[in-house]
CSV table of C-alpha atoms and ligand atoms in Angstrom, one decimal:
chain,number,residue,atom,x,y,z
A,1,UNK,CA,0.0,0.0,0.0
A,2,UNK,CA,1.8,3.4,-0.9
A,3,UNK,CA,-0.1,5.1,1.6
A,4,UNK,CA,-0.9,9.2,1.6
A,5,UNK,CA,1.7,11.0,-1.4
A,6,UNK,CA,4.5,12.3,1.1
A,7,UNK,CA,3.3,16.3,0.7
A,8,UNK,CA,0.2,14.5,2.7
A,9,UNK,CA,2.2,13.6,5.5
A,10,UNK,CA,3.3,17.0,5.6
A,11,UNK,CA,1.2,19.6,7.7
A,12,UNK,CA,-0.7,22.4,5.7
A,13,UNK,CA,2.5,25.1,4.4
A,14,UNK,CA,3.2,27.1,7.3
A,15,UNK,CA,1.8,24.9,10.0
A,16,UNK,CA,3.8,23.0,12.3
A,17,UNK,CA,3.2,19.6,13.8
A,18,UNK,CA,4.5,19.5,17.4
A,19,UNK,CA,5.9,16.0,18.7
A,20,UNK,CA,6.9,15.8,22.2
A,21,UNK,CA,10.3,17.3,21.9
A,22,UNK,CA,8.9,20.3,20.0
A,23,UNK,CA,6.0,20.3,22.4
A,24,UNK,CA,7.3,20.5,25.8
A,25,UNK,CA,9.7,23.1,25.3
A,26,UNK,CA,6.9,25.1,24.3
A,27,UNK,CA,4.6,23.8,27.4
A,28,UNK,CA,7.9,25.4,29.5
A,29,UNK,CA,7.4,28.5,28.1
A,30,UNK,CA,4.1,28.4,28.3
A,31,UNK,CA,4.7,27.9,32.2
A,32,UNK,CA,7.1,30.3,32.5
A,33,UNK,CA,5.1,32.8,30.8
A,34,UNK,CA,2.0,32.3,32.8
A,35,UNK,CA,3.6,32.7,35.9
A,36,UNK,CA,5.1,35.8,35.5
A,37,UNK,CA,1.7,37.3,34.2
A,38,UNK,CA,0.1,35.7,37.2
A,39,UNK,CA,2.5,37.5,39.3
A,40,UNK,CA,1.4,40.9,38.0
A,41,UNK,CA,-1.9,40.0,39.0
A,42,UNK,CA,-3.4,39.3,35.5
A,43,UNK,CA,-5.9,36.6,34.8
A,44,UNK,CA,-5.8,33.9,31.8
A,45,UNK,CA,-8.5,34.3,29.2
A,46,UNK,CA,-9.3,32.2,25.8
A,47,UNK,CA,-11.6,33.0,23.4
A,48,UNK,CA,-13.0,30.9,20.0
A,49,UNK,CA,-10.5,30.3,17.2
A,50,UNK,CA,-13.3,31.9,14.7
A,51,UNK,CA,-14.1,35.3,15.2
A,52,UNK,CA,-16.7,37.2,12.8
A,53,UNK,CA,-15.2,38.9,9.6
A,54,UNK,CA,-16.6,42.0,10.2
A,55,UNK,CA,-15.1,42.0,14.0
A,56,UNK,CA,-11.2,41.2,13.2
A,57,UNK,CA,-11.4,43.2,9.9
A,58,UNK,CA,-12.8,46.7,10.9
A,59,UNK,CA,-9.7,48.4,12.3
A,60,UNK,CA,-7.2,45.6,11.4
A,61,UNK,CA,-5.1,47.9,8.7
A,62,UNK,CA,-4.6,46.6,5.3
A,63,UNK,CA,-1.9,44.4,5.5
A,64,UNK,CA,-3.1,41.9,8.2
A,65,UNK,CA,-6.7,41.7,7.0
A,66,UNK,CA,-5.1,40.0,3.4
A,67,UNK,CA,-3.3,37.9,5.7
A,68,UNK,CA,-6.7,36.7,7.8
A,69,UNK,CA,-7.9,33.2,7.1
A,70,UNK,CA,-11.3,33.5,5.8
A,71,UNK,CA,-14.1,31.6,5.1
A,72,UNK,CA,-17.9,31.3,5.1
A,73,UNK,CA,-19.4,28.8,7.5
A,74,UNK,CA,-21.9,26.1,6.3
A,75,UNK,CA,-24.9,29.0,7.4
A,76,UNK,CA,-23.3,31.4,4.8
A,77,UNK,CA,-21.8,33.5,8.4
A,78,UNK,CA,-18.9,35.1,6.8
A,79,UNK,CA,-16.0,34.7,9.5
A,80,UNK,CA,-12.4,34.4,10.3
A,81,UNK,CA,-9.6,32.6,12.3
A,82,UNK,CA,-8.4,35.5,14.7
A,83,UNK,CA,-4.8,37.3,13.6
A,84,UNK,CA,-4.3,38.3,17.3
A,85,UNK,CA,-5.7,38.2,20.6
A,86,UNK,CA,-6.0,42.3,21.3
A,87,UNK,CA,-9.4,42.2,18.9
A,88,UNK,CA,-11.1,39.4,20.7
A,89,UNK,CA,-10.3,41.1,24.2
A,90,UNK,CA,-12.1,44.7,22.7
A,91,UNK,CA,-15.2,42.1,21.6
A,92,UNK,CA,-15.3,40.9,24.8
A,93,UNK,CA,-15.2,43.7,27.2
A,94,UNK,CA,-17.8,45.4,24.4
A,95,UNK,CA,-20.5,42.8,26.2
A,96,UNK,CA,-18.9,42.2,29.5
A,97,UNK,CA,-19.3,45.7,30.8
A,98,UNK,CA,-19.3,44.3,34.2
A,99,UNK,CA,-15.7,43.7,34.1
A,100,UNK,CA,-13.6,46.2,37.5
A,101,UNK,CA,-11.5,48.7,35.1
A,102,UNK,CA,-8.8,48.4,34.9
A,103,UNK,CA,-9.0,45.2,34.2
A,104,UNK,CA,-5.6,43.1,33.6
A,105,UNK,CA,-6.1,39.5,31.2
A,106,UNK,CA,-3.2,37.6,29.6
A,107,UNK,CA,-3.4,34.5,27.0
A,108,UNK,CA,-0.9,32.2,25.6
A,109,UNK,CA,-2.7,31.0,22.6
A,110,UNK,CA,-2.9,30.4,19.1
A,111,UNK,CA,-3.5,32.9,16.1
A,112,UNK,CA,-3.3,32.5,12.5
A,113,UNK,CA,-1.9,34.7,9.6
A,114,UNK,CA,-1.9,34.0,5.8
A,115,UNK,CA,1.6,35.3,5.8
A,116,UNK,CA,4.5,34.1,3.8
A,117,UNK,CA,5.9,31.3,5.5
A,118,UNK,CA,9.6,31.7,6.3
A,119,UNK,CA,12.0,31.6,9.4
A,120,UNK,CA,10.0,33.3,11.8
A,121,UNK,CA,7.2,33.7,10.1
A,122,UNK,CA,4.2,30.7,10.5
A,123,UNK,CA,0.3,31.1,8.9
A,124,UNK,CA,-0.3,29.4,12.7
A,125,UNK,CA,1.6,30.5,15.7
A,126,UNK,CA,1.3,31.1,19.9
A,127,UNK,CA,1.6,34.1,21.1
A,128,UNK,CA,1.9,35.5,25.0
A,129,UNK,CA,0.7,38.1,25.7
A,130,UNK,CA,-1.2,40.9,28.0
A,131,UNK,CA,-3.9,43.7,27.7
A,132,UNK,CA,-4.7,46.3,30.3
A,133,UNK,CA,-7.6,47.9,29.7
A,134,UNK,CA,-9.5,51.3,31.1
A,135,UNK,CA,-6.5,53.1,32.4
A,136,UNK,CA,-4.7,56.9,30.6
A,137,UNK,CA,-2.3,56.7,33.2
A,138,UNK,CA,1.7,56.6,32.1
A,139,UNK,CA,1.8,54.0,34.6
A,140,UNK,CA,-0.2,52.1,32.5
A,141,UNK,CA,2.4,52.2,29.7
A,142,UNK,CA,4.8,51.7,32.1
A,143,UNK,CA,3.8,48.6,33.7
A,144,UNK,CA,3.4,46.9,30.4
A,145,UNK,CA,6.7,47.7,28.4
A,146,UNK,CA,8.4,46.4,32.1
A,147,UNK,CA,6.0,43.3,31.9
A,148,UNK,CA,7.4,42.8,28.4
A,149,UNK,CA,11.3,43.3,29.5
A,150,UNK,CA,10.2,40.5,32.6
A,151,UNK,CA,8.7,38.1,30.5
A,152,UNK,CA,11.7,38.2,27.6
A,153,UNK,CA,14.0,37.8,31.1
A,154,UNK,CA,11.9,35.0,32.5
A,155,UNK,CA,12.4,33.3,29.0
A,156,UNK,CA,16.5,33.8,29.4
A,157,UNK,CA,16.9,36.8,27.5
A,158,UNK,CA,20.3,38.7,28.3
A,159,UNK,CA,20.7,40.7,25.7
A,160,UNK,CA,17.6,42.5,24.6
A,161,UNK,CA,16.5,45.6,23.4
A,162,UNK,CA,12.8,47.5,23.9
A,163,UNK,CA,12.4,50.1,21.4
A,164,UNK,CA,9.6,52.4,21.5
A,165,UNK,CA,8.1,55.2,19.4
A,166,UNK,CA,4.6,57.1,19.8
A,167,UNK,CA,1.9,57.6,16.7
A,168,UNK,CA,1.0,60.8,18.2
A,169,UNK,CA,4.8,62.0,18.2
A,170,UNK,CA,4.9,60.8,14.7
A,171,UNK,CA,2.0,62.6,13.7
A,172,UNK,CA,3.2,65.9,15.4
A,173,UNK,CA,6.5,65.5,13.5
A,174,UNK,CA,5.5,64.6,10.3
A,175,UNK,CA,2.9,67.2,11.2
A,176,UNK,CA,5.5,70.1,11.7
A,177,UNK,CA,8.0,69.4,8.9
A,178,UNK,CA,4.9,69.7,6.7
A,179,UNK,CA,4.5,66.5,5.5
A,180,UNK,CA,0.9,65.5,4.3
A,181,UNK,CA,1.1,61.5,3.1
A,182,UNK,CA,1.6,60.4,6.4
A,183,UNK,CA,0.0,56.7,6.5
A,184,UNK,CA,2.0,56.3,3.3
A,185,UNK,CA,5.2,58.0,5.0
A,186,UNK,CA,4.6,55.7,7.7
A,187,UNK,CA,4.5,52.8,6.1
A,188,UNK,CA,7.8,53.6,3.8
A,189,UNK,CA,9.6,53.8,7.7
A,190,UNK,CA,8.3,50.9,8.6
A,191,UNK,CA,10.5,49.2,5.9
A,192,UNK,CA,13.4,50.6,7.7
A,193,UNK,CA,16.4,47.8,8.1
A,194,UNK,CA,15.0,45.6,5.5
A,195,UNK,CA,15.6,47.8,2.5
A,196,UNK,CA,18.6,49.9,1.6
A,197,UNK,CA,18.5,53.8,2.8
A,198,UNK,CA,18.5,54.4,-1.2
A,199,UNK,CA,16.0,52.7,-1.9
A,200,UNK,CA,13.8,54.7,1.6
A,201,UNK,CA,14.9,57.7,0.0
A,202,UNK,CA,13.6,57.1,-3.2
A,203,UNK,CA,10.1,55.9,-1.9
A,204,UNK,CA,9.8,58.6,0.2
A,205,UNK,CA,10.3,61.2,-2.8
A,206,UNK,CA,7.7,59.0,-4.8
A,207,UNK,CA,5.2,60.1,-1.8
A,208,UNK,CA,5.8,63.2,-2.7
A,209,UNK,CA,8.5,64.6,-0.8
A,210,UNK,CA,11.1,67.1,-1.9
A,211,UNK,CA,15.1,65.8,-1.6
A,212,UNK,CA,15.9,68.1,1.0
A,213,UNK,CA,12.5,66.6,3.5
A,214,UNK,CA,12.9,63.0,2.9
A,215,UNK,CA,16.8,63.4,4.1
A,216,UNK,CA,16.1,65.3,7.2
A,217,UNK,CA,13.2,62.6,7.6
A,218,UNK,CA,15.6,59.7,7.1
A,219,UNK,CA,18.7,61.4,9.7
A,220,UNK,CA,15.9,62.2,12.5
A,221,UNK,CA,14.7,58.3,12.4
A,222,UNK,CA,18.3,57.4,11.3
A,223,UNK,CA,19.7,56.5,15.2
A,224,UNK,CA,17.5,55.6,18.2
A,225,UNK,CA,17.7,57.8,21.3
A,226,UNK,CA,18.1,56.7,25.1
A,227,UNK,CA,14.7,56.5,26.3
A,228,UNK,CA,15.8,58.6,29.0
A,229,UNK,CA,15.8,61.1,26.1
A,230,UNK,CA,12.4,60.8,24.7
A,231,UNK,CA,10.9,63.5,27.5
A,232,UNK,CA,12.8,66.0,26.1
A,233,UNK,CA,12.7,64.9,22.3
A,234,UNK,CA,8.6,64.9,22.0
A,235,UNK,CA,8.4,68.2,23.9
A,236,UNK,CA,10.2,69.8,21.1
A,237,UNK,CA,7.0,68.9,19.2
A,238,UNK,CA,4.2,68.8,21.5
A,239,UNK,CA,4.6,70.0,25.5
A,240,UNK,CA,2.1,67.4,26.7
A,241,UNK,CA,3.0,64.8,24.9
A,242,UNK,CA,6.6,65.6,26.4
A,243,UNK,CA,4.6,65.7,29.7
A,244,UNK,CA,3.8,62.1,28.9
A,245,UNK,CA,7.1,61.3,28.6
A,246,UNK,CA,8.3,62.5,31.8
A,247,UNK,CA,5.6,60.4,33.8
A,248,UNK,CA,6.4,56.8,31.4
A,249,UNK,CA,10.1,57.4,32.3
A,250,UNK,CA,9.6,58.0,36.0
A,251,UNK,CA,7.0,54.9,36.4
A,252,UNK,CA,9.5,52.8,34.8
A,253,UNK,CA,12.2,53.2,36.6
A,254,UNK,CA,11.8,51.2,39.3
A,255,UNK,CA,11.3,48.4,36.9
A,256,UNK,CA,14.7,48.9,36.4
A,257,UNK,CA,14.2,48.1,33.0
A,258,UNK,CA,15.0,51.5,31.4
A,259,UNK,CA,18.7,51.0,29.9
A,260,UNK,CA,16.8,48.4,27.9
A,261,UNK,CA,14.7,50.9,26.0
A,262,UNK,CA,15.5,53.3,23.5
A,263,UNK,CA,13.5,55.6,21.2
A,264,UNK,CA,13.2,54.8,17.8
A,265,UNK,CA,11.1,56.6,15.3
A,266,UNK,CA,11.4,53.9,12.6
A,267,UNK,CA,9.3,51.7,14.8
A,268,UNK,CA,5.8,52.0,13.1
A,269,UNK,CA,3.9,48.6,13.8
A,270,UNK,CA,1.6,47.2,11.0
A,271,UNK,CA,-1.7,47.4,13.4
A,272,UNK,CA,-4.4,50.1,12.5
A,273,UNK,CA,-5.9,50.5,16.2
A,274,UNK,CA,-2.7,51.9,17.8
A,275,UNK,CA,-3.0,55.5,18.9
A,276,UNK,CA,-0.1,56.4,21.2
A,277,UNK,CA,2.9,54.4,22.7
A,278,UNK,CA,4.4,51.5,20.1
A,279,UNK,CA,6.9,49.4,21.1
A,280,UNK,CA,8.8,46.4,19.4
A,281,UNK,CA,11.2,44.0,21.2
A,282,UNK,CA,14.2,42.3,19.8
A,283,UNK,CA,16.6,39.8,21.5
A,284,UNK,CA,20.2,39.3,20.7
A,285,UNK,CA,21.1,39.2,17.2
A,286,UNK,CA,17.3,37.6,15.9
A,287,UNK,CA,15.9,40.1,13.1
A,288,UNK,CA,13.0,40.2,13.8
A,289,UNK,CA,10.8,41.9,16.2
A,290,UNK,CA,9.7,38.9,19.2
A,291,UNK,CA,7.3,41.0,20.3
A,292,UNK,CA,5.0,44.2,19.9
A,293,UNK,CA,2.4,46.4,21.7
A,294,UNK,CA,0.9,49.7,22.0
A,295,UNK,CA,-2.0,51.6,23.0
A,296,UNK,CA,-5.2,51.3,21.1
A,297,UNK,CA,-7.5,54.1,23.1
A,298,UNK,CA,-9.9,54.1,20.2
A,299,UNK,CA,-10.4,50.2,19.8
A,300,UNK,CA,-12.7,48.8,22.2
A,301,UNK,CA,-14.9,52.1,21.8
A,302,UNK,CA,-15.3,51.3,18.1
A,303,UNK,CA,-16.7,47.8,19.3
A,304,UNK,CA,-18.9,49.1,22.8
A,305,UNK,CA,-19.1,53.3,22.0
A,306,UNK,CA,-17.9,53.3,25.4
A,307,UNK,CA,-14.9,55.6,25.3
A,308,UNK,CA,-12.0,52.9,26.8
A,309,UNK,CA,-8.6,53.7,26.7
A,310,UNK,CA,-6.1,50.0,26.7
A,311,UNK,CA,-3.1,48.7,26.1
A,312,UNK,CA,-0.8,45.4,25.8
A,313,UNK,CA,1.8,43.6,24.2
A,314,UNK,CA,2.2,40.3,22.4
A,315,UNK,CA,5.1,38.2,21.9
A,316,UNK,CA,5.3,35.6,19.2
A,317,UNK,CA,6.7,32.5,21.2
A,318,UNK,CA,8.0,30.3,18.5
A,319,UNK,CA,10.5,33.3,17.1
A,320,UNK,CA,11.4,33.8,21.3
A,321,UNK,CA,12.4,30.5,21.2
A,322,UNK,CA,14.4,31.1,18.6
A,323,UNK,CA,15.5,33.6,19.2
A,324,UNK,CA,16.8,32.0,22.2
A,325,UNK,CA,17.7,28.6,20.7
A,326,UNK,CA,15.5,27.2,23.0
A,327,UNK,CA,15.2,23.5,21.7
A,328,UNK,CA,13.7,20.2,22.5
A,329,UNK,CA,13.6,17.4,24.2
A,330,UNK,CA,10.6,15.6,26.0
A,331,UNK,CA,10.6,15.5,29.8
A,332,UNK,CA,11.9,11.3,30.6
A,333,UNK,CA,9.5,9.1,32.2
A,334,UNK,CA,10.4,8.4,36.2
A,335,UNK,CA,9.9,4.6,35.3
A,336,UNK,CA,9.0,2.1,32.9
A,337,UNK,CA,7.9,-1.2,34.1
A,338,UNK,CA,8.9,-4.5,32.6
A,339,UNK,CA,6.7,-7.7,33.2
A,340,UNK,CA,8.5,-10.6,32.4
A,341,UNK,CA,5.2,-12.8,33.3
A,342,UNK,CA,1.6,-12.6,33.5
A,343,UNK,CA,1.6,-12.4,37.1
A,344,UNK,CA,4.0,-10.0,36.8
A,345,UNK,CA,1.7,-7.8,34.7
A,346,UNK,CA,-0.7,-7.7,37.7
A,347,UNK,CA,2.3,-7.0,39.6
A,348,UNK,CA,3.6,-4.3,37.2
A,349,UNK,CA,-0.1,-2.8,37.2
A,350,UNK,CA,-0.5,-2.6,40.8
A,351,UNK,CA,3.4,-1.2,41.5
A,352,UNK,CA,2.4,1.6,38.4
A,353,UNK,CA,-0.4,2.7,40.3
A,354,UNK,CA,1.2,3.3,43.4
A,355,UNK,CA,3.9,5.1,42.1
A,356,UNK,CA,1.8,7.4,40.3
A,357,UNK,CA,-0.3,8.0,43.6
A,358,UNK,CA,2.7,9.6,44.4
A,359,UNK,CA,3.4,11.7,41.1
A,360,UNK,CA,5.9,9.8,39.3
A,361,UNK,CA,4.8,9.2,35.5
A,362,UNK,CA,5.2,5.5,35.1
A,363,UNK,CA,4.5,3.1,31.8
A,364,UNK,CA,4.0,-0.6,31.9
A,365,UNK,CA,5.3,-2.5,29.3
A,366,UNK,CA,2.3,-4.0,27.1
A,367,UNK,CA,4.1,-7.5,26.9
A,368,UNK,CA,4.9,-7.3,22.9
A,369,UNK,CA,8.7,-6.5,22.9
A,370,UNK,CA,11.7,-8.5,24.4
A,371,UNK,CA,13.7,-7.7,27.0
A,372,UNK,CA,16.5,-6.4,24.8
A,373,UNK,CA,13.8,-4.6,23.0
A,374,UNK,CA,12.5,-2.4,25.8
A,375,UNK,CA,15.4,-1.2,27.1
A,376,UNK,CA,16.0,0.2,23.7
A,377,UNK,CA,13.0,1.9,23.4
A,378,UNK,CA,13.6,3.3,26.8
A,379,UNK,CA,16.7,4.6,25.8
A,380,UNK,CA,15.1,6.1,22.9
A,381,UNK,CA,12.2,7.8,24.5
A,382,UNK,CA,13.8,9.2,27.7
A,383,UNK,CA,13.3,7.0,31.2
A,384,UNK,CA,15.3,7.1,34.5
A,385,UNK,CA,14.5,4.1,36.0
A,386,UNK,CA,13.5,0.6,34.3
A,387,UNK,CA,11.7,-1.7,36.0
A,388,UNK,CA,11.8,-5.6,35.6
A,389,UNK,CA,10.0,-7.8,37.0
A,390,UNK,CA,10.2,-11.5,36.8
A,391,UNK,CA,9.1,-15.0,38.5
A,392,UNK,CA,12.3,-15.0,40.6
A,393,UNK,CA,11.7,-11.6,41.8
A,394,UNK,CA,8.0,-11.8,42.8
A,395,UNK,CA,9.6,-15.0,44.6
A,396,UNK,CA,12.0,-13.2,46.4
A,397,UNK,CA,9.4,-10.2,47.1
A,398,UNK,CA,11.8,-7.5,45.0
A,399,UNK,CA,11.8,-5.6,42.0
A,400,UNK,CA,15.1,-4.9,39.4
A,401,UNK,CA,15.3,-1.5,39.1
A,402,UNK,CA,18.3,0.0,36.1
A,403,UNK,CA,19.2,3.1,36.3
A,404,UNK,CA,19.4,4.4,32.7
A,405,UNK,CA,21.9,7.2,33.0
A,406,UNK,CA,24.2,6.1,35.6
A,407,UNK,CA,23.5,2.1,33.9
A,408,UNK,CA,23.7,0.1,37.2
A,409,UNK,CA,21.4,-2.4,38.7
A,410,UNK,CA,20.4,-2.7,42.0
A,411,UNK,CA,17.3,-5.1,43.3
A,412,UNK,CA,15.1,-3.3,46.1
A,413,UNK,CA,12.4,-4.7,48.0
A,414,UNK,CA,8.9,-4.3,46.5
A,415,UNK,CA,7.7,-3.2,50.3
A,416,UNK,CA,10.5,-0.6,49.4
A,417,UNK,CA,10.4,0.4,46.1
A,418,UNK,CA,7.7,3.9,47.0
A,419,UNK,CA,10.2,5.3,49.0
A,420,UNK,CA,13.3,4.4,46.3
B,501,HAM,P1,2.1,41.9,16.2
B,501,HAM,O1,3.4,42.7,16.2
B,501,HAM,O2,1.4,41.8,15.0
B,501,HAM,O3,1.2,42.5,17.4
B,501,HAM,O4,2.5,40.4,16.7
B,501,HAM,C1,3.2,40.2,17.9
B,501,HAM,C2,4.3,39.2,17.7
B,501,HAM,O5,3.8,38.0,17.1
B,501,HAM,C3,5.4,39.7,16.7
B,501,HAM,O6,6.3,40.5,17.4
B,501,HAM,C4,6.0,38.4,16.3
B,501,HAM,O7,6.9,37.9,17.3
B,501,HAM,C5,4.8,37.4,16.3
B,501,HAM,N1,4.4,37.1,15.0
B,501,HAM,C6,3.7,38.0,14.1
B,501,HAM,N2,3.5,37.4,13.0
B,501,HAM,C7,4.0,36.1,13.0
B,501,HAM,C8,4.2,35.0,12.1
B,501,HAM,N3,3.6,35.0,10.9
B,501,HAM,N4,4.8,33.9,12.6
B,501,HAM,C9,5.4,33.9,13.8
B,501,HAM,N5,5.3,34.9,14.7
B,501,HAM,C10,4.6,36.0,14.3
B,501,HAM,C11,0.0,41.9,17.8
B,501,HAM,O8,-0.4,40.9,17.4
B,501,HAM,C12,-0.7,42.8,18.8
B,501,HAM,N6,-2.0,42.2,19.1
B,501,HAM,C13,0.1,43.0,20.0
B,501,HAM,C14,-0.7,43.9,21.0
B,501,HAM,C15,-1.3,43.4,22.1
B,501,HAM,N7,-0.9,45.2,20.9
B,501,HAM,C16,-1.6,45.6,21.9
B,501,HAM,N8,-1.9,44.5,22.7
């Protein structure tokens, strides 16, 4: 029988099947993750894979709503597999108007993008993140950028960088140098370290702006600043803003977290909804962005007309561990139980059972492979201990036990063997 054609074995193109070395890594993370949001004093939420069209699409931006997987149900709904996690949070809290403000939620979930699949870059992926919603206050912004450096640190990031722009700054900038395209300005920065300066220059000018514009554009988004800077940088555009600043900078430093953040007006972010602080992370030498956030004061009104300012971050897991070289392998079994008999087997089951009792993770051999067999396939799928069990031992009251990494062999008692 040839069986499925081998791109059948295959998951769908940028999907990934995720075997127990790939998974548990991942479940670590996920752990990890959890617990520092937890320790913030956010809450785990989930929502449905589908989401309607209309929901994900209406302040999505251009770019993500071609990537969103779409598709009409067998009722003719027309809907679509959620792109991130911020949207389905604003649907919710449109309904659940109950919900103490601020309120603080987290998720470590899946989301799916018809993006072109390449390193980094999946059509389904997890993503961490968090999303306070109903506070203005800078210490909002503050409390999630240093919720963002924590969790990168909780994951084993050393070397990372924060960097941080604000669409209102950008606005009053492009604002005051008298530049009208701004969405289409934007978007040319946003391309910023993935095409040549040249090539910048010469979309910029396309868009309309003179030589002498698009170079001063180009130097003032050419370096990022300290973020101890940015006070002082956005005042020379807009005092409250500046104001703004002063406050983010203040409630993050006791996050100690600061030297990781700089100011960098090439940082755009693809998202529609953002209105004020944007922020991208980056860890090490990895390319691309790990994570993102901002504030999206407008989003959740747009969805309940109740005027709700939020914010939060996301960060994609699979290019964290990547990032990170965070690899696999599958946690080992404590023991794996060998019957050489069929009273053994009764033996084997009733040993098993007490051992988990006590939380070890224990498998009984199912009586099809030899001896010689098992032990290989122990070897191969991670064990500490194997088990046998024979005639002679049930005789003698005792169990074998082999230790697979140090390989000896000792015999203990059976009464003996729970406290081993
Ligand atoms: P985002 O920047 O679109 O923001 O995605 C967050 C992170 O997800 C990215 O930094 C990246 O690590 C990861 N990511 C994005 N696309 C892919 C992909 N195709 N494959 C693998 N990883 C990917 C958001 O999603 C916002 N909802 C973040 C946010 C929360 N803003 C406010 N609250």
């Amino acid at each position: 029988m040839p069986g499925l054609e081998d791109f059948l074995r295959k998951p769908v193109r940028g999907m990934r099947d995720l075997a127990p070395d790939d998974f548990y890594p991942l479940k670590r993370m996920e752990e990890l993750l959890s617990a520092l949001a937890e320790s913030f004093g956010y809450r785990r939420i989930e929502t449905p894979a589908v989401e309607h069209f209309e929901v994900l699409s209406r302040k999505a931006g251009r770019e993500i709503v071609n990537e969103i997987y779409y598709f009409r149900d067998k009722a003719g709904r027309e809907v679509g597999l959620r792109f991130d996690m911020t949207v389905p949070v604003a649907r919710v809290l449109s309904y659940k108007l109950e919900e103490p403000k601020p309120v603080r939620w987290y998720y470590f979930t899946k989301v799916w993008r018809y993006d072109e699949p390449q390193h980094g870059r999946y059509r389904e992926f997890y993503q961490f993140g968090v999303e306070l919603v109903g506070s203005e206050s800078p210490r909002a912004d503050a409390e999630v950028i240093a919720l963002m450096s924590k969790a990168l640190e909780a994951a084993g990031a050393r070397s990372y960088e924060i960097r941080l722009n604000d669409r209102v700054g950008m606005d009053k900038i492009l604002e005051t140098m008298g530049i009208a395209a701004r969405e289409e300005v934007l978007r040319i920065l946003d391309k910023k370290g993935k095409v040549p300066e040249e090539e910048l220059k010469a979309l910029l000018k396309k868009a309309g702006l003179e030589d002498e514009k698009a170079e001063k554009l180009l130097e003032l988004v050419s370096e990022p600043l300290p973020m101890g800077e940015s006070a002082e940088f956005f005042s020379k555009y807009d005092e409250r803003l500046g104001g703004k600043y002063a406050e983010i900078i203040k409630a993050l430093e006791p996050y100690d977290v600061l030297d990781k953040m700089k100011l960098d007006l090439a940082i755009v972010r693809g998202l529609d909804y953002y209105t004020g602080t944007v922020f991208e992370a980056f860890v090490g030498e990895y390319k691309l962005a790990v994570g993102g956030g901002g504030r999206y004061d407008n989003l959740i009104e747009l969805f309940s007309g109740i005027k709700t300012p939020a914010l939060g971050f996301a960060i994609g897991v699979e290019r964290l561990m990547e990032a990170l070289n965070i690899g696999g392998s599958r946690p080992p079994l404590d023991y794996y139980i060998y019957p050489m008999t069929d009273e053994a087997y009764k033996v084997a089951v009733k040993l098993a059972s007490m051992l988990r009792e006590k939380g070890a993770s224990v498998a009984v051999d199912l009586g099809e492979l030899s001896l010689k067999e098992a032990l290989e396939h122990a070897a191969k799928t991670a064990v500490k201990f194997f088990v046998i069990i024979g005639k002679k031992e049930i005789e003698k009251g005792v169990v074998k036990i082999r230790d697979m990494y140090r390989r000896t062999e000792t015999e203990v008692e059976l009464s003996r063997i729970l406290r081993y």
